[in-house]
Amino acid sequence: MALADTERGVSNCGDPGSPFSEIIELNVGGQVYVTRHKTLIAVPDSLLWNMFSKKSPKELARDSKGRFFLDRDGFLFRYILDYLRDLNLVLPDYFPEKSRLQREADFFQLRDLAKRLSPRVIKDDSISEEISQSDTEEGAQQCGSSGGMETLRAMSVSGAMRSPSLDSKKSGYITIGYRGSYTIGRDIQTDAKFRRVARITVCGKTALAKEVFGDTLNESRDPDRPPERYTSRYYLKYNFLEQAFDKLTEVGFHMVACSSTGTCAYTSNDPNEDKIWTSYTEYVFCRD
């Protein structure tokens, strides 16, 4: 009875010699996943293979509800699990977490996946160092020392002209919004608390938002959004408006409009107490 309870009441319909149920529930960093036992042991000698084939259920850590617990990134584990299902790697466009996913692949001892995520293998953002080096060396050998230098210069110029970073700068709008609070100090008060920003939201086309803010963009509320779709659910990992403005300016955006509203959220008849106001402000940026 104890074993049936800890296995979440799922009968063992898989390998008759395994103490694990066919269906396994996992808690990875607070995210719950349900998968098959054979999926977890799909890659021999991996960490999950050792956990769920070499150990017994009693040896593995569990959460308060009896699910097997892994203290790792719960969001990125979805890609680890997808890879284990068919040993194929499929990532969304403009995926900003490749380096962190490679770290997770190394932790789970998935060598082939970690190799695929290596910067020398991934070529969808720019020409890889390996290809650039081989091309330039070949050009130098064919043209000799002086001619080779001229070839390198020409290739550098043409490469810059074809740079994906330049070609990808498309026109569009990004709206920055924030909800904050502030107090209006009394005449005798010199330490009034002014703007306090709770969260900076980012609205606009997914591709533009990722281009501008990169790793500082929190996508947890709207993950895997296609690059040509629009979203209003992204927000930034910091609370400084000027930092967001600097990022936008660096990539060619300029402010074209803004609006703000404010309401009194707390007031008292006591003249010695401050009035607390809340506000919502939006700034619209454009790149032509």
XYZ file of C-alpha atoms in Angstrom:
288
model
C 0.000 0.000 0.000
C 2.843 2.415 0.815
C 4.436 1.858 -2.571
C 1.150 2.395 -4.402
C 0.618 5.640 -2.490
C 4.052 7.017 -3.236
C 3.724 6.106 -6.875
C 0.643 8.368 -7.069
C -1.717 5.384 -7.459
C -0.541 4.484 -10.981
C -0.107 0.765 -11.596
C 3.184 -0.504 -12.960
C 2.301 -1.384 -16.538
C 5.802 -0.861 -17.906
C 8.890 -2.997 -17.321
C 7.844 -5.789 -14.919
C 11.321 -5.749 -13.382
C 11.285 -2.018 -12.589
C 10.090 -0.667 -9.232
C 8.863 2.498 -10.985
C 5.414 3.052 -12.443
C 4.936 3.477 -16.160
C 3.775 7.074 -15.597
C 6.115 9.279 -13.548
C 5.313 12.663 -11.982
C 8.187 15.108 -11.546
C 8.538 18.397 -9.720
C 11.365 20.311 -11.394
C 12.026 23.625 -9.702
C 8.320 24.009 -8.892
C 7.096 23.012 -12.372
C 5.157 19.726 -12.547
C 5.794 17.308 -15.429
C 4.126 13.970 -16.194
C 5.933 11.550 -18.481
C 6.626 7.878 -19.110
C 9.323 5.958 -17.308
C 10.848 4.856 -20.625
C 11.238 8.510 -21.651
C 13.370 9.293 -18.607
C 15.722 6.386 -19.350
C 15.924 6.977 -23.102
C 19.605 7.995 -22.984
C 21.868 5.414 -21.329
C 24.372 6.675 -18.747
C 22.574 10.011 -18.416
C 21.689 11.373 -14.978
C 17.989 10.526 -15.353
C 18.866 7.049 -16.652
C 20.929 6.416 -13.527
C 18.209 7.806 -11.256
C 15.323 5.826 -12.707
C 17.071 2.581 -13.630
C 19.872 2.155 -11.098
C 18.127 3.477 -7.999
C 14.909 2.624 -6.195
C 12.050 5.088 -5.649
C 12.904 5.303 -1.940
C 16.393 6.646 -2.752
C 15.100 9.632 -4.741
C 14.028 12.987 -3.301
C 10.306 13.794 -3.300
C 8.149 16.818 -2.668
C 5.270 17.034 -0.186
C 2.889 15.374 -2.680
C 5.128 12.413 -3.438
C 6.417 13.626 -6.798
C 10.079 13.061 -7.614
C 11.891 16.347 -7.053
C 14.710 17.892 -9.087
C 16.149 21.227 -8.022
C 16.753 22.545 -11.537
C 15.295 25.153 -13.913
C 11.667 24.101 -14.331
C 11.121 26.175 -17.483
C 14.111 24.754 -19.379
C 13.364 21.175 -18.355
C 10.536 21.106 -20.909
C 13.190 21.100 -23.663
C 15.172 18.384 -21.890
C 12.031 16.260 -21.779
C 11.178 16.984 -25.424
C 14.663 15.845 -26.428
C 14.317 12.609 -24.453
C 11.041 11.741 -26.214
C 12.524 11.382 -29.703
C 16.184 12.471 -29.312
C 15.520 15.467 -31.518
C 16.203 19.109 -30.680
C 13.553 21.672 -31.690
C 13.783 25.189 -30.252
C 11.537 28.197 -30.902
C 12.817 31.053 -33.042
C 14.788 33.771 -31.234
C 15.391 31.434 -28.278
C 17.532 33.465 -25.817
C 18.347 30.681 -23.337
C 20.655 28.464 -25.422
C 23.658 28.848 -23.116
C 21.557 28.067 -20.049
C 19.971 25.097 -21.790
C 23.438 23.810 -22.638
C 24.299 24.025 -18.941
C 21.190 21.981 -18.131
C 22.157 19.417 -20.781
C 25.598 19.123 -19.190
C 24.032 18.663 -15.754
C 21.736 15.878 -16.983
C 24.745 14.308 -18.765
C 23.122 14.495 -22.181
C 26.330 14.803 -24.183
C 24.780 14.796 -27.638
C 22.302 17.530 -26.694
C 25.040 19.649 -25.114
C 27.102 19.258 -28.295
C 24.198 20.413 -30.464
C 23.798 23.498 -28.275
C 27.471 24.403 -28.563
C 28.042 27.907 -30.056
C 30.152 26.355 -32.852
C 27.190 24.248 -33.949
C 24.435 26.853 -33.686
C 24.492 29.095 -36.783
C 21.042 30.619 -36.847
C 22.101 33.958 -35.317
C 25.387 34.575 -37.126
C 28.114 32.916 -39.171
C 30.012 30.539 -36.875
C 33.623 31.202 -35.913
C 34.639 27.871 -37.437
C 33.307 28.752 -40.910
C 34.624 32.333 -40.818
C 38.100 31.165 -39.883
C 38.264 28.486 -42.582
C 37.024 30.899 -45.261
C 39.541 33.607 -44.396
C 42.461 31.187 -44.156
C 41.598 29.678 -47.543
C 41.425 33.142 -49.108
C 44.831 34.064 -47.686
C 46.431 30.881 -49.009
C 45.048 31.390 -52.515
C 46.040 35.039 -52.875
C 49.418 35.078 -51.148
C 50.501 37.358 -48.314
C 49.677 40.805 -49.750
C 46.773 39.598 -51.840
C 45.537 37.595 -48.879
C 45.372 40.709 -46.725
C 43.355 42.491 -49.383
C 41.041 39.485 -49.621
C 40.574 39.475 -45.858
C 39.725 43.173 -45.886
C 37.248 42.689 -48.740
C 35.643 39.726 -47.002
C 35.388 41.709 -43.771
C 33.648 44.584 -45.538
C 31.265 42.319 -47.446
C 30.583 40.342 -44.262
C 29.731 43.534 -42.426
C 27.400 44.551 -45.227
C 25.621 41.202 -44.918
C 25.640 41.234 -41.125
C 22.426 39.656 -39.802
C 22.442 42.138 -36.931
C 22.059 45.009 -39.409
C 19.553 43.283 -41.643
C 17.387 42.271 -38.694
C 16.764 45.826 -37.512
C 13.203 46.124 -38.700
C 10.917 49.062 -38.115
C 8.179 48.860 -35.515
C 6.807 50.036 -32.193
C 7.504 48.996 -28.611
C 5.416 50.240 -25.688
C 6.982 50.394 -22.234
C 4.540 50.537 -19.319
C 4.932 50.639 -15.567
C 2.684 50.797 -12.557
C 4.152 52.677 -9.646
C 3.357 54.493 -6.428
C 4.519 57.726 -4.855
C 3.745 60.084 -1.997
C 3.400 63.831 -2.030
C 5.393 65.000 0.937
C 4.310 67.630 3.354
C 5.946 71.054 3.291
C 8.101 70.243 6.314
C 9.090 66.780 4.968
C 12.338 66.474 3.052
C 12.484 62.707 2.565
C 9.280 62.091 0.607
C 9.117 58.777 -1.230
C 8.615 59.423 -4.890
C 8.463 56.991 -7.775
C 8.459 53.326 -6.819
C 8.255 51.055 -9.872
C 6.708 47.626 -9.314
C 7.245 46.113 -12.781
C 8.125 47.342 -16.261
C 6.026 45.719 -18.982
C 6.968 45.367 -22.648
C 4.327 45.320 -25.401
C 4.948 44.825 -29.104
C 6.195 42.301 -31.647
C 8.025 39.408 -30.034
C 11.038 39.584 -32.356
C 11.595 43.296 -31.663
C 11.277 42.873 -27.897
C 13.847 40.047 -27.864
C 16.216 41.978 -30.120
C 16.196 45.015 -27.832
C 16.180 43.491 -24.354
C 17.719 40.030 -24.874
C 18.341 38.126 -21.639
C 16.868 40.935 -19.521
C 13.409 40.140 -20.930
C 11.243 37.867 -18.780
C 9.075 35.684 -21.047
C 7.669 33.367 -18.383
C 4.104 34.703 -18.755
C 4.068 34.151 -22.538
C 6.728 31.543 -23.461
C 7.392 30.263 -26.991
C 5.586 33.181 -28.626
C 6.255 33.149 -32.417
C 8.533 36.032 -33.503
C 5.961 37.655 -35.790
C 3.204 37.646 -33.167
C 2.496 40.452 -30.704
C 2.465 40.209 -26.927
C 1.615 42.406 -23.954
C 2.751 39.929 -21.295
C 6.534 40.371 -21.284
C 8.245 42.324 -18.540
C 11.812 43.266 -17.631
C 14.041 41.724 -14.990
C 14.955 45.150 -13.588
C 13.002 48.163 -12.330
C 14.898 51.121 -13.800
C 13.008 52.909 -16.566
C 16.124 54.738 -17.715
C 17.882 51.422 -18.282
C 15.059 50.364 -20.600
C 15.229 53.726 -22.390
C 18.991 53.344 -22.894
C 18.491 49.886 -24.438
C 15.907 51.228 -26.868
C 18.057 54.212 -27.831
C 21.098 52.030 -28.499
C 19.246 50.108 -31.225
C 17.687 53.124 -32.950
C 14.327 53.616 -31.215
C 13.014 57.047 -30.200
C 10.056 58.059 -28.058
C 7.009 59.278 -29.974
C 4.304 59.425 -27.282
C 3.572 58.873 -23.609
C 0.565 58.968 -21.317
C 0.000 58.660 -17.591
C -2.830 58.395 -15.090
C -2.743 58.777 -11.330
C -5.216 58.102 -8.554
C -5.091 58.560 -4.818
C -4.860 55.070 -3.337
C -4.706 56.044 0.345
C -5.713 59.192 2.130
C -6.322 60.071 5.746
C -7.965 62.910 7.590
C -4.828 63.166 9.678
C -2.837 66.063 8.209
C 0.376 64.475 9.491
C -0.007 61.429 7.238
C 1.083 61.290 3.602
C -1.248 60.646 0.717
C -0.199 57.649 -1.327
C -0.830 57.828 -5.060
C -0.675 55.096 -7.687
C 0.009 55.716 -11.347
C 0.180 53.885 -14.644
C 2.398 55.286 -17.399
C 3.102 54.153 -20.962
C 5.907 55.261 -23.264
C 5.664 54.506 -26.991
C 8.944 54.036 -28.897
C 9.343 53.775 -32.668
C 12.105 52.753 -35.060
C 11.585 53.809 -38.677
